[in-house]
GROMACS .gro file of C-alpha atoms in nm:
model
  317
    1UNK     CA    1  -1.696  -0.503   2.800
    2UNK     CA    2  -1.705  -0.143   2.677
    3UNK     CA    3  -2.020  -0.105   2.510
    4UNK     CA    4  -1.819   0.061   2.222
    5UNK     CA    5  -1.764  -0.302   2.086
    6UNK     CA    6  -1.890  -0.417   1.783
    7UNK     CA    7  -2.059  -0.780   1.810
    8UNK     CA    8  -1.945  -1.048   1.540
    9UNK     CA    9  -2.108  -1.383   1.428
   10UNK     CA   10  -1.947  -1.600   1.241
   11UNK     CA   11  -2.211  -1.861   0.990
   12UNK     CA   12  -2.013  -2.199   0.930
   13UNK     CA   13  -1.799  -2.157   1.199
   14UNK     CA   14  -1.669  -2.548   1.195
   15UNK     CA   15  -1.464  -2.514   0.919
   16UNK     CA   16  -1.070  -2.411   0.920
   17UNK     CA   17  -1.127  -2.078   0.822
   18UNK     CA   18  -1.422  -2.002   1.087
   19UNK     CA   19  -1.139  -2.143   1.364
   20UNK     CA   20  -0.872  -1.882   1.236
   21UNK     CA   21  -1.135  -1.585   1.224
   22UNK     CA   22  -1.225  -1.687   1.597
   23UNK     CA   23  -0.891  -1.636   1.726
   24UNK     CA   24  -0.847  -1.305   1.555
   25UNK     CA   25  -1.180  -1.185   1.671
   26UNK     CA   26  -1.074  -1.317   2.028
   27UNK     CA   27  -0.747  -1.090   2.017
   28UNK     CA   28  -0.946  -0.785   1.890
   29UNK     CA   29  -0.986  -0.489   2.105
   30UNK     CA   30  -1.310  -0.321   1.959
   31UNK     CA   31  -1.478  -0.658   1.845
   32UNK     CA   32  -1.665  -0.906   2.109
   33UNK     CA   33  -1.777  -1.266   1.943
   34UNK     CA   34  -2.199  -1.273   1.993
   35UNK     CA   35  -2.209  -1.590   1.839
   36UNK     CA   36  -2.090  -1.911   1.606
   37UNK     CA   37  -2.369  -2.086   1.399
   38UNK     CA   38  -2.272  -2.434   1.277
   39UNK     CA   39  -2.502  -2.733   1.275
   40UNK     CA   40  -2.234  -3.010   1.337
   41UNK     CA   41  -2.088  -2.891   1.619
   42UNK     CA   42  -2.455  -2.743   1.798
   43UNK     CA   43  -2.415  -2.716   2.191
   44UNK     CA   44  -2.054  -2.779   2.236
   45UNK     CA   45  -1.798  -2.521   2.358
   46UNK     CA   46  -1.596  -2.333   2.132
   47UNK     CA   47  -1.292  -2.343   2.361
   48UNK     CA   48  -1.297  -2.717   2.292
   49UNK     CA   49  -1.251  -2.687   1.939
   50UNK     CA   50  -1.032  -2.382   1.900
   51UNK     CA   51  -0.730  -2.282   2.106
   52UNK     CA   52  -0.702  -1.950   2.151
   53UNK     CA   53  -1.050  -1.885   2.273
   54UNK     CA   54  -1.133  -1.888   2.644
   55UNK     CA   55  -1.492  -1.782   2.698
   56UNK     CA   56  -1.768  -1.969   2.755
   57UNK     CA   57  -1.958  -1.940   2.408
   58UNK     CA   58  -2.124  -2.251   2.253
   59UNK     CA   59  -2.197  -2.312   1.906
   60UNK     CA   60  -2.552  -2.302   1.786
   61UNK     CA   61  -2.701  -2.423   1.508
   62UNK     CA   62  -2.891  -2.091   1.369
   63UNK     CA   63  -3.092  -2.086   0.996
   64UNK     CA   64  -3.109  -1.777   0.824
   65UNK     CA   65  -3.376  -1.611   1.021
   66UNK     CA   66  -3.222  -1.704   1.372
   67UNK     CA   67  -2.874  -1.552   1.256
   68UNK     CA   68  -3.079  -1.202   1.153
   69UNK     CA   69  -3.257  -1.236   1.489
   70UNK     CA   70  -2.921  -1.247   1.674
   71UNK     CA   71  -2.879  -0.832   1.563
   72UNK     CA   72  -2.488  -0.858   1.573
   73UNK     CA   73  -2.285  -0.568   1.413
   74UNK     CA   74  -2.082  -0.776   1.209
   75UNK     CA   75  -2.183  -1.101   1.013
   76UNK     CA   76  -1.890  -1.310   0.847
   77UNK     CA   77  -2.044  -1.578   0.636
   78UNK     CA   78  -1.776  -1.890   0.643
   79UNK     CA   79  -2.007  -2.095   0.432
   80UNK     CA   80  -1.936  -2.354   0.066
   81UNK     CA   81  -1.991  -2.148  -0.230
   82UNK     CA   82  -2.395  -2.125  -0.280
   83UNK     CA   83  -2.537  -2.091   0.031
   84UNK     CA   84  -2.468  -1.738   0.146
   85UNK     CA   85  -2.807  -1.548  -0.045
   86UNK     CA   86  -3.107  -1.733   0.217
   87UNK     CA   87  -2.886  -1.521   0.526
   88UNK     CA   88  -2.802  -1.248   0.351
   89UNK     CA   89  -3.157  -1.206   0.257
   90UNK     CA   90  -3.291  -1.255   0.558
   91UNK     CA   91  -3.011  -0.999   0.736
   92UNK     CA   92  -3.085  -0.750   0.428
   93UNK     CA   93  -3.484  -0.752   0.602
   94UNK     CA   94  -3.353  -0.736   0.987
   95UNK     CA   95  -3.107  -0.532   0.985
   96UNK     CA   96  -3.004  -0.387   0.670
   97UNK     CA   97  -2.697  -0.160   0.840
   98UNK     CA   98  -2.568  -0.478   0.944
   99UNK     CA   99  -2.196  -0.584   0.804
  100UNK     CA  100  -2.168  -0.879   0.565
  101UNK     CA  101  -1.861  -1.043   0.453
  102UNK     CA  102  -1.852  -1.340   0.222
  103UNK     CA  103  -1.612  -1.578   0.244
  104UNK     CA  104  -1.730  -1.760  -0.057
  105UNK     CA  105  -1.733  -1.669  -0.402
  106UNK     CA  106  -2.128  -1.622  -0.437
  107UNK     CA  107  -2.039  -1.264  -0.426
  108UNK     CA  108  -1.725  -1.172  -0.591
  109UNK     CA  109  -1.873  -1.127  -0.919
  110UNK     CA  110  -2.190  -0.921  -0.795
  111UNK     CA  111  -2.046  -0.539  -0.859
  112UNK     CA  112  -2.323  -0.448  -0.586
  113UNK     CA  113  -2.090  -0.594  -0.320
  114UNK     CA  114  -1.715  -0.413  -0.272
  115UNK     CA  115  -1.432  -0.687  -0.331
  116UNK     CA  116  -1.200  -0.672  -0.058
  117UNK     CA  117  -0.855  -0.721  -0.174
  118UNK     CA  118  -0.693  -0.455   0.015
  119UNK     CA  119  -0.361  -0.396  -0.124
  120UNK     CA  120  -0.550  -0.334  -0.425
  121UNK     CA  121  -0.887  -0.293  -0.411
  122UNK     CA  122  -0.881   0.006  -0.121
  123UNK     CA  123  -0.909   0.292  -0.318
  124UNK     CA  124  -1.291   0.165  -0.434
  125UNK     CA  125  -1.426   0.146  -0.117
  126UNK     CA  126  -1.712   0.353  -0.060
  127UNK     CA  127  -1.838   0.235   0.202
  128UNK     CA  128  -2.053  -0.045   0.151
  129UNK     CA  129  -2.175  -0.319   0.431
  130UNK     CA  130  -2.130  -0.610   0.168
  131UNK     CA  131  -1.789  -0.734   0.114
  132UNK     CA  132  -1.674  -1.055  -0.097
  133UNK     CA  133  -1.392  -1.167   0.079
  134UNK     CA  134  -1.152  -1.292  -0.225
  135UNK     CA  135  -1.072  -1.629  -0.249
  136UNK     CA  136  -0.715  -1.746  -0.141
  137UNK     CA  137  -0.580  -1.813  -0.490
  138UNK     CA  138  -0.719  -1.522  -0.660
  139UNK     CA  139  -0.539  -1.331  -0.361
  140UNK     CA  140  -0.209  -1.480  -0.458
  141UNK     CA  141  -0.221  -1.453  -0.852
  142UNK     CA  142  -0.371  -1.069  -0.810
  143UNK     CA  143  -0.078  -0.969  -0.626
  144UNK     CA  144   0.146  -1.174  -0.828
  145UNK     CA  145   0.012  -1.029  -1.160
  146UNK     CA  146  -0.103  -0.640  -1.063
  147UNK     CA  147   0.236  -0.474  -1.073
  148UNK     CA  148   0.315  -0.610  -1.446
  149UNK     CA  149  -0.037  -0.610  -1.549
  150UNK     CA  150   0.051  -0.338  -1.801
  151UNK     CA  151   0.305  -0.537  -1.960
  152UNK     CA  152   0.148  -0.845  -2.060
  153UNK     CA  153   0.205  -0.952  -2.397
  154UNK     CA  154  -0.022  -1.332  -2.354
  155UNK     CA  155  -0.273  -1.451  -2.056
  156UNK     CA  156  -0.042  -1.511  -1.781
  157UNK     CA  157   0.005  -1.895  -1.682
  158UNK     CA  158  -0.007  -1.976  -1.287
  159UNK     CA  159   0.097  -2.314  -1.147
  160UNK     CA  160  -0.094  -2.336  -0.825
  161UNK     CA  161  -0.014  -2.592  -0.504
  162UNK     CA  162  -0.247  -2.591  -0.231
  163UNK     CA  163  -0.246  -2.776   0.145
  164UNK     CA  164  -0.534  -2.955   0.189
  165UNK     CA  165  -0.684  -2.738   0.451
  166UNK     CA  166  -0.811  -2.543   0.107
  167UNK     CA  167  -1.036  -2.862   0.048
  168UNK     CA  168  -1.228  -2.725   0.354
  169UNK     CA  169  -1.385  -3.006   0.597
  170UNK     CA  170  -1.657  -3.205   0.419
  171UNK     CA  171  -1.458  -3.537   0.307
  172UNK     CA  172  -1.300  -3.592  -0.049
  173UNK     CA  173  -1.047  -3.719  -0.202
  174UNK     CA  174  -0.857  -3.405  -0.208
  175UNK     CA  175  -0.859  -3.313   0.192
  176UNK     CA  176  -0.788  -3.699   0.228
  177UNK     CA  177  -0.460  -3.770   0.377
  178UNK     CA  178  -0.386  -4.129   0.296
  179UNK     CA  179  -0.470  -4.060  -0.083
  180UNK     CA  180  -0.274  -3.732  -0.057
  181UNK     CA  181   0.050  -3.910   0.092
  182UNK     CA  182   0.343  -3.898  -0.181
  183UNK     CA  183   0.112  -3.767  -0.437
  184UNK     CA  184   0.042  -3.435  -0.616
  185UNK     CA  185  -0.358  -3.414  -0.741
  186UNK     CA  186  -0.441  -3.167  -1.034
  187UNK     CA  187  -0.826  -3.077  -1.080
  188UNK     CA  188  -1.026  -2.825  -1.218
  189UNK     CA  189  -0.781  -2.742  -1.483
  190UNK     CA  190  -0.993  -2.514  -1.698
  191UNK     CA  191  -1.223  -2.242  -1.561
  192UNK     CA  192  -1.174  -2.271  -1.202
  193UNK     CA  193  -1.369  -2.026  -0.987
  194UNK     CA  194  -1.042  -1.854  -0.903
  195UNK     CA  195  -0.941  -1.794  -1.268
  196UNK     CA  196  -1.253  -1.642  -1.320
  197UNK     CA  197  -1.206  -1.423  -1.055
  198UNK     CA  198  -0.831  -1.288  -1.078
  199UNK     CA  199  -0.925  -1.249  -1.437
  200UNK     CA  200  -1.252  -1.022  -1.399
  201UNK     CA  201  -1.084  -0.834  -1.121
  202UNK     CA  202  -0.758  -0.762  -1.271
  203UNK     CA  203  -0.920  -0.716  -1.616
  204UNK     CA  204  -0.640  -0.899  -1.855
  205UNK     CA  205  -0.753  -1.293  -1.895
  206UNK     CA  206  -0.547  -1.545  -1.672
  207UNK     CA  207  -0.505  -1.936  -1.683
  208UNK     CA  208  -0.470  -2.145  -1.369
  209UNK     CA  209  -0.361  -2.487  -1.263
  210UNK     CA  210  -0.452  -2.592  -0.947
  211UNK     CA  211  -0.336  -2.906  -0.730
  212UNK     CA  212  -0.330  -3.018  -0.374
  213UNK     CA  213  -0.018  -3.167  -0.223
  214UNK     CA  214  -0.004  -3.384   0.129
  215UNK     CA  215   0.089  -3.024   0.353
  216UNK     CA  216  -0.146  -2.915   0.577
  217UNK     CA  217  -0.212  -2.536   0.497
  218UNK     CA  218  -0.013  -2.247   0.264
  219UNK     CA  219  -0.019  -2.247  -0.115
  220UNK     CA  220   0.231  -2.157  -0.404
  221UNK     CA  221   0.133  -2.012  -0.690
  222UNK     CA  222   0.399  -2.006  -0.985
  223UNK     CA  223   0.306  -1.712  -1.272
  224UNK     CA  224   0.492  -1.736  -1.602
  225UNK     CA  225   0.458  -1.408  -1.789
  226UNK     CA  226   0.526  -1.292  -2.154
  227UNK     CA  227   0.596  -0.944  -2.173
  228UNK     CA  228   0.545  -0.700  -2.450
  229UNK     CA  229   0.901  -0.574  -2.443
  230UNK     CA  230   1.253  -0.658  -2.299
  231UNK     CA  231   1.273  -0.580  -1.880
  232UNK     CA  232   1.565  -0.635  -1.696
  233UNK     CA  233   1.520  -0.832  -1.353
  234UNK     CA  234   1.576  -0.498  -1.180
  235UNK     CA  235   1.347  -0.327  -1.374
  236UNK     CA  236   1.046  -0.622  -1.266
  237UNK     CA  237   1.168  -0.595  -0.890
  238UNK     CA  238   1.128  -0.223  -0.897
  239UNK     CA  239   0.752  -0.234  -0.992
  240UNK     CA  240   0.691  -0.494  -0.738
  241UNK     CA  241   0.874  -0.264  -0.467
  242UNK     CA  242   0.711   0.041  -0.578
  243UNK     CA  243   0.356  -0.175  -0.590
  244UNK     CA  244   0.421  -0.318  -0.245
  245UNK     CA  245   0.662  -0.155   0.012
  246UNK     CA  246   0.425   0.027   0.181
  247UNK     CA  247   0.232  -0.267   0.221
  248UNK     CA  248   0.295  -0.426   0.598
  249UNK     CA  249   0.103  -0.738   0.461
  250UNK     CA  250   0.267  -0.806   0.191
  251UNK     CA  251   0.692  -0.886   0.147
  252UNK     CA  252   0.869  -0.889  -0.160
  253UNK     CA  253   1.175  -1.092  -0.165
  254UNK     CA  254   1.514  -1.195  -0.329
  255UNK     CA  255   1.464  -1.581  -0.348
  256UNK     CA  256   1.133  -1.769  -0.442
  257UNK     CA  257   0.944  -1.802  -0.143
  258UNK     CA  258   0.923  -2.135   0.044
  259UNK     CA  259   0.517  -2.231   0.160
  260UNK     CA  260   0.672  -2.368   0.490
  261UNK     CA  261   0.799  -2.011   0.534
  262UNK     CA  262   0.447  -1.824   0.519
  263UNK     CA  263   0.217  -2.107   0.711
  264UNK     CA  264   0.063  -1.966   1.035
  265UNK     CA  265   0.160  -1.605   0.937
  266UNK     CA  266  -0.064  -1.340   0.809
  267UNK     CA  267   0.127  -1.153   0.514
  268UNK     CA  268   0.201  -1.283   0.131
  269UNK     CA  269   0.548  -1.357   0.037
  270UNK     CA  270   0.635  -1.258  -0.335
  271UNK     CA  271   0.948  -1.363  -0.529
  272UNK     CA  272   1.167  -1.519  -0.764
  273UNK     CA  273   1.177  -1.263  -1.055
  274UNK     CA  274   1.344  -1.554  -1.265
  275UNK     CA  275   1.391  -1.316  -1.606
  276UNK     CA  276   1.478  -1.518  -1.920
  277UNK     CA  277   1.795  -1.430  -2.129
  278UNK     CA  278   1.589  -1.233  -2.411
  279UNK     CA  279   1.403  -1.068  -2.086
  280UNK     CA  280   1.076  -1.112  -2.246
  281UNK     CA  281   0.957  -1.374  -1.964
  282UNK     CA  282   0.920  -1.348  -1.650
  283UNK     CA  283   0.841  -1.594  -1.358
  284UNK     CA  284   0.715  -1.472  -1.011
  285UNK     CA  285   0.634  -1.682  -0.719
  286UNK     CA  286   0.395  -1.611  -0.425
  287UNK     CA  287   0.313  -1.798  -0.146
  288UNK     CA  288   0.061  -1.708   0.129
  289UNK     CA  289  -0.160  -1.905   0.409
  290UNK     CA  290  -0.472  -1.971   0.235
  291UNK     CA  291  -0.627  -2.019   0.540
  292UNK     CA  292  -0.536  -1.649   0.723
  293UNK     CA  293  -0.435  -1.405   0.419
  294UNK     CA  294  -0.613  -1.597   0.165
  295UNK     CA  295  -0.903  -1.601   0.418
  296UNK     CA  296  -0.967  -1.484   0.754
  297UNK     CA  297  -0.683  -1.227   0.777
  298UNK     CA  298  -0.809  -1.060   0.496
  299UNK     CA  299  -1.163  -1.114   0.621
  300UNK     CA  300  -1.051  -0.877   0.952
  301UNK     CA  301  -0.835  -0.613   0.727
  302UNK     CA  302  -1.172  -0.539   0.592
  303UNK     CA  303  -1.394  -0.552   0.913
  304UNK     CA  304  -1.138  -0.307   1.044
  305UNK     CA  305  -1.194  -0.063   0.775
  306UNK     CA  306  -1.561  -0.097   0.762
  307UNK     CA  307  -1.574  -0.030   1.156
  308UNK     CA  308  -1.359   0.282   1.152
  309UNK     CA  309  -1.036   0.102   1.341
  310UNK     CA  310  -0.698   0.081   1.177
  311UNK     CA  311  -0.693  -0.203   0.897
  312UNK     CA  312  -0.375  -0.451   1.086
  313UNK     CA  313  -0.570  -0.387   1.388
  314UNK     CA  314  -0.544  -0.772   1.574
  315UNK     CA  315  -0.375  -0.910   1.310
  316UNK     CA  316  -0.003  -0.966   1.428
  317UNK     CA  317   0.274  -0.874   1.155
   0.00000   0.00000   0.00000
């Protein structure tokens, strides 16, 4: 160990998204894990739990104080929405230099904290130790939306489909396999966290329907868009180019994208460009691993930044 690396502790570190982030961080050249706080797992190995990882760390089970106490570099809060403020008060009086990023939505409306959407959000960095880490649907529909923002003649319609790995851990119904078998479940139709957060950040208002299906992890969203004047399909595939080809992260494609196509990789697939015959509609289709791009990939993209390293550093593509 090179005492040039930053230490890293993840907070929640059970869940799916916590196991992704430990690999990446295990991979990562300038960033050495100091430790893993989660309460169910307390004392085991986390080389038992996660593949990938070969060292001989344990989980702990740390409260907000005992997390500040631990004085790491970099603190990547995996928790459920409404629990990140007790540690990131308590880190705020430690250690105030100290990175934060949120994985939950506690902070993505908070204009105090930087929103780390990369691909767009990159230019209004300035610097700043707390980052919301976007959530994995507002990821997709941002991207999907951005380049055509402009053009909007109604609120954009997105048909989202989720794996149930986006239900996180704690048992329901919709992380339940046997009641997920054959089945598609629809919830939170109106005013899902998500919608409320593509539509603050892109600034034009957006309606989302989201549903889990039987798969495992990757989601689909489907965008239907009015436009304020006639485009030709060309014309729509140009912006999205123009908007994304220097983008490693993110591909823009022919074809609508297939979920079983993006699941275990780290970039966003965006396609379909299905124009209707008066060319006043358009319909766009992204898919993307909610659990690496819509999550823990994105999560490192902006640790790299903040830490001075190269933003795809450890994060194969």
């Amino acid at each position: 160990m090179t005492s040039a690396r930053k230490t890293l502790g993840i907070v929640g570190a059970r869940g799916h998204t916590g196991a992704e982030l430990i690999r990446l961080v295990a991979a990562h050249p300038a960033l050495e894990l100091a430790f893993v706080s989660s309460r169910e797992l307390d004392g085991q190995r986390v080389a038992d739990h996660v593949d990938g990882y070969a060292g001989e760390l344990r989980y702990a089970s740390l409260d907000a104080d005992a997390v500040a106490a631990q004085g790491a570099d970099v603190v990547v809060l995996a928790l459920p929405n409404g629990k990140a403020a007790p540690y990131v008060e308590a880190i705020d009086q430690a250690r105030p230099d100290t990175l934060i990023v949120d994985l939950s939505a506690d902070y993505r409306f908070d204009s105090n904290w930087y929103y780390g959407l990369p691909e767009l959000t990159r230019g209004k960095w300035r610097g700043e130790k707390k980052i919301s880490n976007p959530g994995c649907y507002a990821t997709a529909i941002q991207l999907a939306l951005a380049p055509l923002k402009d053009m909007l003649a109604a609120p954009p319609v997105c048909f989202g489909v989720s794996g149930y790995s986006g239900a996180g851990t704690t048992p329901s119904d919709k992380n339940n396999p046997d009641k997920l078998r054959d089945n598609l479940m629809p919830y939170s139709l109106t005013g899902h966290t998500h919608e409320k957060e593509a539509s603050r950040h892109l600034g034009v208002p957006v309606e989302f329907l989201p549903h889990v299906a039987p798969h495992f992890r990757g989601l689909t969203v489907t965008s239907n868009l009015y436009l304020a004047r006639r485009m030709s399909r060309e014309e729509v595939m140009q912006r999205f180019h123009h908007a994304y080809d220097a983008e490693p992260l993110v591909q823009v494609v022919d074809d609508a994208p297939w979920v079983s196509a993006v699941a275990g990789r780290h970039h966003v697939d965006i396609g379909g460009f299905a124009v209707s015959a008066d060319g006043k509609r358009v319909v766009v289709v992204t898919t993307l691993d909610n659990l690496l791009k819509g999550a823990a990939t994105q999560a490192l993209q902006n640790i790299n930044r903040a830490i001075g390293m190269d933003e795809l550093t450890a994060i194969p593509h």
